[in-house]
XYZ file of C-alpha atoms in Angstrom:
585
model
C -215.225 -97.988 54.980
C -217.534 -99.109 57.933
C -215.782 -97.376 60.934
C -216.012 -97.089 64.444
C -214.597 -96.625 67.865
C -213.562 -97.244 71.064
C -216.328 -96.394 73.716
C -215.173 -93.739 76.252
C -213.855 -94.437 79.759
C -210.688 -96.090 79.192
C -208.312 -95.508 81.305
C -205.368 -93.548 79.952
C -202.374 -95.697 79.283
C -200.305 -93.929 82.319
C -202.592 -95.034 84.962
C -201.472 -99.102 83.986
C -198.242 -98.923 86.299
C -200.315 -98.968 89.208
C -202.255 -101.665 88.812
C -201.655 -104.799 91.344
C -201.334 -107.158 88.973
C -198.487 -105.664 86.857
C -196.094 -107.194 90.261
C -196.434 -110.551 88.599
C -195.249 -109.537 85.012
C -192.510 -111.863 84.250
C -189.508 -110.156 83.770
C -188.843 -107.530 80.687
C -192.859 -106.991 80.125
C -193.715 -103.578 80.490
C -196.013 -102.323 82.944
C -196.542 -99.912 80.424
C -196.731 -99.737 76.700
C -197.683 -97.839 73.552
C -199.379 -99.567 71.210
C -197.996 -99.063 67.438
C -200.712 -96.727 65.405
C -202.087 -97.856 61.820
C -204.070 -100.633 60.184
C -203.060 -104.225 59.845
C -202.289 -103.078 56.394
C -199.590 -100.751 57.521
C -198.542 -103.573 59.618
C -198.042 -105.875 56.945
C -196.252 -103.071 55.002
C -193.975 -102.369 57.575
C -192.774 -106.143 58.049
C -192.324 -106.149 54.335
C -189.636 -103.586 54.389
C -188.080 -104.581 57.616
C -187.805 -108.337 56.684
C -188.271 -108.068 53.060
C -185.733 -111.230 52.025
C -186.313 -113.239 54.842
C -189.433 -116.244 54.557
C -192.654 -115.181 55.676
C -194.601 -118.415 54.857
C -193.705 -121.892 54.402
C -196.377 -124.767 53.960
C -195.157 -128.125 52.487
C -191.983 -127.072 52.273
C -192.684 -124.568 49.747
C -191.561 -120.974 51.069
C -192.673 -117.562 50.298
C -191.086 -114.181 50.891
C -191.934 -110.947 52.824
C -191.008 -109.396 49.627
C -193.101 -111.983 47.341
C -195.927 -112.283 50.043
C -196.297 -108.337 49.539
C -196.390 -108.842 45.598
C -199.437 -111.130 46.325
C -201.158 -109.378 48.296
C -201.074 -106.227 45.785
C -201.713 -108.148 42.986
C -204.784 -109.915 44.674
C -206.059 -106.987 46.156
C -205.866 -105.401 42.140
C -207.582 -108.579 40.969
C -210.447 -108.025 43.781
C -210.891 -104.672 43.159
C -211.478 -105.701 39.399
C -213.724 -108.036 40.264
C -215.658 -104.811 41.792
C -214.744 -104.891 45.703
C -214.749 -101.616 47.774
C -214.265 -100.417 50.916
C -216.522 -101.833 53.323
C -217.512 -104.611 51.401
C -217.697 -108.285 52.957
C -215.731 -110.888 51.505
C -215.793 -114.267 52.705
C -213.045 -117.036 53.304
C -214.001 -120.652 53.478
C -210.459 -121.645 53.627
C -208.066 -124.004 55.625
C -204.679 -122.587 56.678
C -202.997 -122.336 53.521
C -200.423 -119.340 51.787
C -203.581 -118.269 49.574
C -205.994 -117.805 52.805
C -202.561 -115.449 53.923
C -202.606 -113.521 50.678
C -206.379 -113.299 50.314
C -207.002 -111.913 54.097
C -204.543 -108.886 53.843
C -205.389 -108.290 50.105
C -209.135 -107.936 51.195
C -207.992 -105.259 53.883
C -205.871 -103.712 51.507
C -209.145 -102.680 49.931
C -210.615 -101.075 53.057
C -212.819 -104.305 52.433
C -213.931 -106.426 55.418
C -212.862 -110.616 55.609
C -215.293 -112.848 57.406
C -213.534 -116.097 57.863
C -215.646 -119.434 58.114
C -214.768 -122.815 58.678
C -214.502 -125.049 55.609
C -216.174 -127.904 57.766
C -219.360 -126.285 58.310
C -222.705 -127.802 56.993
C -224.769 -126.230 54.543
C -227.094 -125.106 56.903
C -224.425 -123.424 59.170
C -222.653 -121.432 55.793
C -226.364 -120.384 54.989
C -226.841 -118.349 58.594
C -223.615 -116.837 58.362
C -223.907 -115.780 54.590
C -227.796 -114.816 55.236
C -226.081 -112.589 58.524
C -223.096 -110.610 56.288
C -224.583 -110.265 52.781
C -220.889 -110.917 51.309
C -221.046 -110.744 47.587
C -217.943 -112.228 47.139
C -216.051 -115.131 48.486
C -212.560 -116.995 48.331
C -212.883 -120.431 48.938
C -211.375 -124.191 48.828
C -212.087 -125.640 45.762
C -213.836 -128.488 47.617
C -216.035 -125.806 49.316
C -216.831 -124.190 45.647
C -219.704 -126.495 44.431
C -221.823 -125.949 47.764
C -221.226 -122.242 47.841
C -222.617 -121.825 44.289
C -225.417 -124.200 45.718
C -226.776 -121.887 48.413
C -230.480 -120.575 47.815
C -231.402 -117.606 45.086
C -231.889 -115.279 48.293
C -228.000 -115.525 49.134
C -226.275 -112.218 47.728
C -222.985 -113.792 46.863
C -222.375 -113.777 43.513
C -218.923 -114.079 42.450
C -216.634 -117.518 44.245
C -212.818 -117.580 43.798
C -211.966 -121.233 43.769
C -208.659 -121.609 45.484
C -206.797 -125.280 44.687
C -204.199 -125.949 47.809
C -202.211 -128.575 45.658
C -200.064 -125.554 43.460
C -198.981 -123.804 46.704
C -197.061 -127.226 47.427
C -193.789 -127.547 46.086
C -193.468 -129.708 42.969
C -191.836 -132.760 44.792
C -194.954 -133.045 46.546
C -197.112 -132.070 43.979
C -195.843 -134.746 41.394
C -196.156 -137.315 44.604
C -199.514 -136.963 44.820
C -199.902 -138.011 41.528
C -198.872 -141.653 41.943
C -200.884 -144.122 41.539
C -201.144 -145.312 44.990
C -203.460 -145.771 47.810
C -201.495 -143.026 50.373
C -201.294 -140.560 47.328
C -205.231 -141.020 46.431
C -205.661 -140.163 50.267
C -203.628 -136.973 50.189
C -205.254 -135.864 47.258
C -208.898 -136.341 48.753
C -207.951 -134.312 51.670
C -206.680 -131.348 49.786
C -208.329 -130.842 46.189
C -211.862 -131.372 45.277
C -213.265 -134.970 44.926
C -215.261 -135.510 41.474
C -218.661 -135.140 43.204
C -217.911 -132.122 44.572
C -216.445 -130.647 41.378
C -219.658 -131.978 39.614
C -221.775 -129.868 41.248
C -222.812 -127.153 39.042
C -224.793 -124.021 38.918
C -227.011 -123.407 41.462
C -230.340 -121.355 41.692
C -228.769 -118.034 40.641
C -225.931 -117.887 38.210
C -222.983 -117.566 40.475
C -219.371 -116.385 38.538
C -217.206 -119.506 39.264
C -213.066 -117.591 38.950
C -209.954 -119.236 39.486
C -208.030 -117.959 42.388
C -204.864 -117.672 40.182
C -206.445 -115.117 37.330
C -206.244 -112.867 40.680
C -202.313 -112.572 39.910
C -202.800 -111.623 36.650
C -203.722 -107.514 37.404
C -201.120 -106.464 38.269
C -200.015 -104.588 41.475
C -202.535 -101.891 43.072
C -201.741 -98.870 42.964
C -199.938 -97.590 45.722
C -202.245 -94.434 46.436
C -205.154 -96.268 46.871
C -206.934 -95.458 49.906
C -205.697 -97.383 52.640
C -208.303 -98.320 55.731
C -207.672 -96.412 59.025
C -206.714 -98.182 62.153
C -210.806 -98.476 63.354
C -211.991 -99.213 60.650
C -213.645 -102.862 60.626
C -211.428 -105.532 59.539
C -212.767 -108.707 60.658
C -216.417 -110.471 61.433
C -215.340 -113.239 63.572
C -218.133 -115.207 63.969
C -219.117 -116.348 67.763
C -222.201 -117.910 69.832
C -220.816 -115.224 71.955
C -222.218 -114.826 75.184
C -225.635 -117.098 73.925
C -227.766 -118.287 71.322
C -226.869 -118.426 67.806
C -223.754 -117.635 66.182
C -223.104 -114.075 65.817
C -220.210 -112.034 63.883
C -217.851 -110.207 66.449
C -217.084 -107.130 64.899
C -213.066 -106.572 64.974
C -211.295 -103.194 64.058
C -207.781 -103.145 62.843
C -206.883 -101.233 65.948
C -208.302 -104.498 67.971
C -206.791 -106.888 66.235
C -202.914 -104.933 66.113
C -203.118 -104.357 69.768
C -203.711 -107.968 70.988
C -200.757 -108.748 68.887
C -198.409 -106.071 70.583
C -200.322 -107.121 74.111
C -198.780 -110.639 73.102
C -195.275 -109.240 71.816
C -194.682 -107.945 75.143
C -195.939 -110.987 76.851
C -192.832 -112.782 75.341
C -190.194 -110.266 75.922
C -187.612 -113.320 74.751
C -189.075 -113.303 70.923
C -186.166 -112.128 68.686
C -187.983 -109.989 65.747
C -187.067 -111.609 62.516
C -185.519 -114.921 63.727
C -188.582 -116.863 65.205
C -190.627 -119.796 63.422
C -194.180 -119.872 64.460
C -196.426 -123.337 64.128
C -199.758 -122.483 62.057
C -201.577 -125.761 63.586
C -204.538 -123.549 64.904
C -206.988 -122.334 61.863
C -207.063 -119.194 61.004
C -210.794 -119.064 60.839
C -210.720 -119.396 64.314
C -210.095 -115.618 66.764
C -206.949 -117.433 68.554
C -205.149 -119.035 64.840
C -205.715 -115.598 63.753
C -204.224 -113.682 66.355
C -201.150 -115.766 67.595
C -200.365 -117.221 64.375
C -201.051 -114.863 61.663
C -200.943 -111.027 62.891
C -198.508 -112.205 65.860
C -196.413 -113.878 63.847
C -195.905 -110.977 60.838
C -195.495 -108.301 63.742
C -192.122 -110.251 64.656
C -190.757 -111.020 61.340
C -191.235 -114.582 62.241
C -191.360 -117.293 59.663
C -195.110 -118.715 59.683
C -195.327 -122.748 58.744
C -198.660 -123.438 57.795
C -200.530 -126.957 57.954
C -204.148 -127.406 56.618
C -205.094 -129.312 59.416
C -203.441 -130.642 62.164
C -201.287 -133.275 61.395
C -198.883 -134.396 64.486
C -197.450 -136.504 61.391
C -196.765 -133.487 58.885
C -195.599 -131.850 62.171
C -192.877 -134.127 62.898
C -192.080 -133.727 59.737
C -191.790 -130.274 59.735
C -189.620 -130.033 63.053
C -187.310 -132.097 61.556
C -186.527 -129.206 58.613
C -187.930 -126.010 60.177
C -188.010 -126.129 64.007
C -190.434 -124.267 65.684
C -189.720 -121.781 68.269
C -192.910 -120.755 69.432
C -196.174 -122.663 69.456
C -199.710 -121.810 69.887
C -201.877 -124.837 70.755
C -205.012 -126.425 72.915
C -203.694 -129.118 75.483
C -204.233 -131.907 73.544
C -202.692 -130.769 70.151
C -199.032 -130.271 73.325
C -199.941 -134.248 74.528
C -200.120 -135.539 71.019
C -197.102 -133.848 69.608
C -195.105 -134.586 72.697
C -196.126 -138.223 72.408
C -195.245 -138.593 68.727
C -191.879 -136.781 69.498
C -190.795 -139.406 71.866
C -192.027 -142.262 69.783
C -190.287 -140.994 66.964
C -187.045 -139.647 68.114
C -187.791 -135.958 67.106
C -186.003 -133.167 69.575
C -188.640 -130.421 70.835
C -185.803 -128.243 72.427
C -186.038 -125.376 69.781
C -190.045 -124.355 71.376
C -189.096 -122.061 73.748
C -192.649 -120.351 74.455
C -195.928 -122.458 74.303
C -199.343 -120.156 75.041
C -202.080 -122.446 75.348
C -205.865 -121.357 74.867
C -209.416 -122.382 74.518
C -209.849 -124.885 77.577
C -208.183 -125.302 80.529
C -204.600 -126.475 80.660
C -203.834 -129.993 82.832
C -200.810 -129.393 84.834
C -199.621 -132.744 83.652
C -200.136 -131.337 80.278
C -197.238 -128.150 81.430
C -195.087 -130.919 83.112
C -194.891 -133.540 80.310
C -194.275 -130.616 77.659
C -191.485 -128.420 79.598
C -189.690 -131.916 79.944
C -189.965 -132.498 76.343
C -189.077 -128.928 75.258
C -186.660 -127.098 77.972
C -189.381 -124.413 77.242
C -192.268 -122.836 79.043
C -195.886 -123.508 77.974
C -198.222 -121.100 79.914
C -202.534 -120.868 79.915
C -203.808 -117.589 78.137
C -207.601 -116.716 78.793
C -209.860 -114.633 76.204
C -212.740 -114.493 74.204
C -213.462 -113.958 70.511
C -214.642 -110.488 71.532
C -211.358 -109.437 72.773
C -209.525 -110.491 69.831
C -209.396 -112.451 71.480
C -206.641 -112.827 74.758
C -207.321 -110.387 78.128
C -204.783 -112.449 80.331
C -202.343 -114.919 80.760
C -199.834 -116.358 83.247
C -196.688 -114.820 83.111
C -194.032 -116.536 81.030
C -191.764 -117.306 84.264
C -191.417 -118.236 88.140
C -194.373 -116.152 89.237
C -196.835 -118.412 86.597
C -199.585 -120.540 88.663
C -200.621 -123.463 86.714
C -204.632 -124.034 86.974
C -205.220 -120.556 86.876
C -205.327 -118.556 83.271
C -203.247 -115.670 85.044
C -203.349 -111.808 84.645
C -205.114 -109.463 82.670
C -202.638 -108.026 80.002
C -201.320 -105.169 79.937
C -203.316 -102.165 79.295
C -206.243 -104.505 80.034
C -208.606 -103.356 82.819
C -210.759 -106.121 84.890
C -213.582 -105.928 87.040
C -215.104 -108.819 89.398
C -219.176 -107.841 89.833
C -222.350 -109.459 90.484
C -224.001 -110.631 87.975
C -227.472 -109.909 88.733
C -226.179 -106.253 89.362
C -223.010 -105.277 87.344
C -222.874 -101.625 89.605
C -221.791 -104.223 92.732
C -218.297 -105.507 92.620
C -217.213 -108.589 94.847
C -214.844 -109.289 97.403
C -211.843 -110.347 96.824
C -211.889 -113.930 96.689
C -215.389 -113.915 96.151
C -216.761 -115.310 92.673
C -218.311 -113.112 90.065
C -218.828 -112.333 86.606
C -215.870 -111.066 85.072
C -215.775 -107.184 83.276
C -212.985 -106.824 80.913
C -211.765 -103.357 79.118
C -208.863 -102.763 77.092
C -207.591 -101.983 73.489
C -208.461 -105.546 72.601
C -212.208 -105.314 73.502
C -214.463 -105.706 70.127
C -217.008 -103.036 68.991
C -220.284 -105.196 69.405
C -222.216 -107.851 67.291
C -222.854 -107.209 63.215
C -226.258 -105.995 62.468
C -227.158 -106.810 66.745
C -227.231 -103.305 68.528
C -229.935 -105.031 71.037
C -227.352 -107.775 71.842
C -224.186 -105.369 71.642
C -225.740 -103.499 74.239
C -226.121 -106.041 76.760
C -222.344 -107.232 76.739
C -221.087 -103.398 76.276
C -221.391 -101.101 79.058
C -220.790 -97.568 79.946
C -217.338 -96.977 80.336
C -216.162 -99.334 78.216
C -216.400 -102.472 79.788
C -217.058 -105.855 78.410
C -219.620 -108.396 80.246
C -217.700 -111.575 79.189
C -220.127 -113.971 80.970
C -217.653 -116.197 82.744
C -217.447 -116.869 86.912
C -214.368 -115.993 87.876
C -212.517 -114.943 91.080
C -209.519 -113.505 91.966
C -206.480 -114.219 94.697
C -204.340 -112.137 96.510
C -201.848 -112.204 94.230
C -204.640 -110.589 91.047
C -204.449 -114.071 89.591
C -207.788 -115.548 87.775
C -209.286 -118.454 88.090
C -212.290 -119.372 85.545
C -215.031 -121.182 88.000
C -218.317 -121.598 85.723
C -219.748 -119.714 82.639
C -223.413 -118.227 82.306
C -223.763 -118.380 78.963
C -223.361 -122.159 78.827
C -221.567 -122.261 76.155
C -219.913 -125.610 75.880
C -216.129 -125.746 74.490
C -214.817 -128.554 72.518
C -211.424 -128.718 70.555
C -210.701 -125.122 71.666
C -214.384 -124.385 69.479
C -217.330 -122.480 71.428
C -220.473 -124.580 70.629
C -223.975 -122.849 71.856
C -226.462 -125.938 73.085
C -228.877 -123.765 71.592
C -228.100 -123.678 68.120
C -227.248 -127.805 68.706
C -231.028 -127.894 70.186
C -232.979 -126.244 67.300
C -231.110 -128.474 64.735
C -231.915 -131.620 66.810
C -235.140 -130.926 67.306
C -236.441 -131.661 64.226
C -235.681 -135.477 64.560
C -238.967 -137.585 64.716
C -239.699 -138.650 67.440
C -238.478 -136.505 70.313
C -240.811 -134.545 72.979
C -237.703 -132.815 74.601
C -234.282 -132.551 74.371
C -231.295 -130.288 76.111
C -227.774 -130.295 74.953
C -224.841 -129.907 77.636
C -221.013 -130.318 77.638
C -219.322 -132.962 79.994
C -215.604 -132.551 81.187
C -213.242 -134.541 79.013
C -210.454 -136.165 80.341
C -207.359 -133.976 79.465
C -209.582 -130.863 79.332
C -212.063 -129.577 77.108
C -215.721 -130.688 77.132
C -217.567 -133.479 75.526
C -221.458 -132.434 73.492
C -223.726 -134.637 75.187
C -227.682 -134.762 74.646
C -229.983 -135.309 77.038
C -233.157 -136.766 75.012
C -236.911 -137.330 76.104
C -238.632 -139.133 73.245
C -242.130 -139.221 72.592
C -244.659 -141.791 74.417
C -244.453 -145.067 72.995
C -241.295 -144.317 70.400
C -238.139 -146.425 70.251
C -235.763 -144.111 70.283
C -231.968 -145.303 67.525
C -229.459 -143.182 69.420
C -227.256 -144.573 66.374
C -230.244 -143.020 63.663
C -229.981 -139.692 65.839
C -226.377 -139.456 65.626
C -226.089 -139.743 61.984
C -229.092 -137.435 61.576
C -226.531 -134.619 63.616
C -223.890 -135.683 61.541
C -225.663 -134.543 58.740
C -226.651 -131.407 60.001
C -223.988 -130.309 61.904
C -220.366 -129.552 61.868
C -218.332 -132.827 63.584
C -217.428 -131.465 66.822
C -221.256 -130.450 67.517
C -222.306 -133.177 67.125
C -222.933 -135.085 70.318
C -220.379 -137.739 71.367
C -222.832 -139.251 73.986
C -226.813 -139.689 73.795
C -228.729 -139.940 77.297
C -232.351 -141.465 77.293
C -234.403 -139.188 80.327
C -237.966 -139.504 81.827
C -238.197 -135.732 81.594
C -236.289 -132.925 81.738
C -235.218 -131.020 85.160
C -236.997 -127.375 84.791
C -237.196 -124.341 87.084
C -240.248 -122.898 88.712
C -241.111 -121.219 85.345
C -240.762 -123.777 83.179
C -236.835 -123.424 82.335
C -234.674 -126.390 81.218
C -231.782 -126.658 84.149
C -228.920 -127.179 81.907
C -226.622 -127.148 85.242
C -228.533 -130.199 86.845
C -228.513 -131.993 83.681
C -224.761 -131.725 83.962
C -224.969 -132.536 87.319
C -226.849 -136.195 86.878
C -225.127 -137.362 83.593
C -221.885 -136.637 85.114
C -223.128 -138.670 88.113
C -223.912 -141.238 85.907
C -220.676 -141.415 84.239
């Protein structure tokens, strides 16, 4: 098991009371806490005996257990280890949100194994880095996924792929539905199982074990004294642009990942344990679906509905049978299903708490979604390296909207300069903002040069964002150093976008920024100097990144420049790029 632990100079959990901030905790949140011991395996264990009848998992309609969802998890986790899978191994998931994605992630921990999640949507290219980076010999993925995974080059060490088909874990109303010979059944069935050309893709370079996901049932149940991981051990590789360049896997521990969910438990203090339904619209492959949705949502008892994708149809359709109580989301996933719930006559007054993330939250956004719901919907702030929420506004009068709030509790914070992280600023005064805590990751996977520039003595976290601080401790999030650009709640680095794009013919320069979006969020945009005497297709060059990329890198708006804006030595000036196309409009 790959262990490792928290880096000294936390402060102990009694010295939390006195922080400033803790005034604005909405009532019933602790000023102090302790956070429960043991893995997320224990975890899962625990909720299976405390809730053991009542439905963990619903996803069509189709509903699963505690009790069974336990059963699956053993059972996987003795198929896995079959398959030769042992403690510290990497095991990747290129899966949508989905019961078997549930089952496979806590049956890989069971093992003292490590998941790495991935998104299902990424291009060839994008899977190859991130296999190349772990070195997972295994992986569980969609079945539409499963013909390009056995396609990646000899030098890729995976050598066993679980195909998983979504279609079974449907219940057999729907299942027989989508076997009609009609258009709208055709369409369902392309968006969840494997289209002929995908299933016709056959061995690649290496041979490459092809196993369906259900002969993992067949084991039987691990047995029960099989070493269990410890509580920092690694569990996940999230994987990140972090704070720049290319994507990188965040290295998680058990301990991380428990803690943000009890730092979010007590953020709620009106969550009833055993009695709440939680949305799954976020995907789990992403730090914020994993958190708030899946470990969240087991540590209450709640009842987890899962969608593949979201859907604000399938949603409306789900409120109508099991009403959500609680609701993790991006601003526009809160307009769109507030919209359709108008339109359509559907009640929202069962969401009580709404904790939005990933870009910042329009106060119209709060306004139009508290009318629809009778409920609160409040901004949480975090990063993928602190598993990922530090702060949030309090769930109550003392909330400011446009602000993402206050740190957490038994999360530290620091204001400094960034050109010298030993100076802290004024109140008031803008800064790069230090974070410490429970939460905070254990550095970058096979990076110590990178881990050490983010993780510093005593703990603390460089998260590269400009904040500043009130009077009242809240945060406000003013610019970001690493550039990253966000996009659909999604952290895109222009760099990665810039070394892809490059390679169209054609092009002497090129710089990649994000533009605000209405309703929050940023848009890709790339800024592109073409060669003397080419005519530059902006139509050819977007289908070129749509090839290349995953959608939402790929840039929604193509600007034609003399030249690029550089600094004294030479460096592209991303900022005054922004600066002109948003000028420009």
């Amino acid at each position: 098991m790959i262990k490792f632990f928290q880096r000294a100079g936390s402060a102990p959990e009694s010295a939390w009371a006195s922080r400033p901030w803790t005034a604005h905790y909405a009532p019933g949140v602790p000023r102090e806490m302790t956070l429960p011991t043991g893995s997320l395996v224990d975890l899962m264990d625990q909720s299976v005996r405390r809730f053991g009848a009542k439905t963990a998992l619903e996803f069509f309609g189709a509903t699963t257990s505690y009790r069974e969802l336990g059963k699956q998890i053993s059972r996987t986790a003795a198929g896995l280890k079959k398959l030769g899978v042992r403690a510290g191994d990497r095991v990747a998931l290129v899966l949508p949100n989905c019961p078997q994605h549930i089952v496979a992630f806590h049956a890989v921990l069971r093992l003292g194994a490590v998941v790495v999640e991935h998104n299902p949507l990424y291009t060839d290219r994008e899977l190859r880095h991130q296999f190349e980076d772990h070195g997972a010999t295994v992986a569980i993925v969609w079945d539409r996924v499963a013909g390009r995974i056995r396609q990646l080059p000899a030098d890729i060490p995976v050598r066993t792929i679980i195909s998983v088909e979504l279609i079974p874990a449907m219940p057999l109303a729907k299942r027989l539905a989508l076997k009609l010979p009609v258009a709208a059944a055709r369409a369902g069935r392309a968006a969840l199982a494997a289209t002929r050309a995908e299933m016709a893709l056959g061995a690649g370079p290496v041979p490459r074990a092809l196993v369906p996901w259900k002969s993992l049932l067949k084991s039987g149940e691990l047995r029960k004294r099989h070493p269990r991981p410890a509580a920092h051990d690694l569990a996940v590789l999230q994987y990140t642009s972090g704070t720049t360049g290319a994507p990188k896997g965040a290295m998680l521990s058990h301990s991380n990942l428990r803690a943000n969910a009890a730092q979010g438990r007590a953020w709620v203090p009106g969550l009833r344990d055993g009695k709440e339904t939680v949305y799954g619209v976020l995907p789990m492959f992403h730090a914020y679906g994993l958190t708030l949705c899946m470990t969240f949502a087991f540590s209450i008892g709640a009842k987890l509905v899962l969608f593949p994708k979201f859907d604000v149809g399938l949603v409306m359709e789900a409120m109508k049978k099991s009403p959500a109580t609680f609701l993790p989301a991006v601003p526009p996933i809160y307009d769109r299903i507030a919209s359709a719930a108008a339109e359509n006559n559907v009640s929202l007054k069962s969401i009580r708490f709404a904790i939005s993330g990933a870009m910042n939250l329009p106060v119209a956004t709060v306004e139009t979604w508290e009318r629809a719901t009778g409920g609160f919907l409040i901004e949480g702030y975090g990063l993928t390296e602190t598993s990922p929420i530090l702060a949030g506004n309090p769930i109550g009068a003392s909330r400011k909207p446009g602000t993402v709030g206050v740190p957490f509790p038994l999360t530290d914070i620091r204001v400094v300069n960034p050109d010298n992280v030993a100076e802290d600023r004024a109140q008031g005064q803008a800064g790069e903002l230090l974070v410490r805590g429970p939460q905070v990751f254990a550095g970058y996977w096979k990076r110590p040069e990178e881990t050490e520039e983010v993780l510093l003595d005593g703990g603390w976290f460089r998260t590269g964002d400009i904040v500043s601080i009130d009077s009242d401790h809240f945060l406000t999030i003013r610019d970001r150093i690493k550039e990253l650009i966000i996009t659909g709640g999604f952290n895109v680095s222009p760099v990665e976008v810039e070394d892809v794009l490059s390679a169209y013919p054609g092009i002497k320069e090129l710089a990649v920024v994000g533009l605000p979006r209405l309703g929050g969020g940023e848009d890709v945009v790339a800024a592109v100097v073409p060669e003397e005497g080419v005519t530059f297709d902006s139509s050819a060059f977007t289908d070129f990144a749509r090839g290349t990329l995953t959608a939402y890198k790929v840039p929604r708006r193509v600007e034609i420049l003399d030249e690029l804006p550089r600094s004294l030595i030479g460096k592209v000036l991303r900022k005054e790029i922004r600066s002109r196309l948003a000028a420009d409009g």
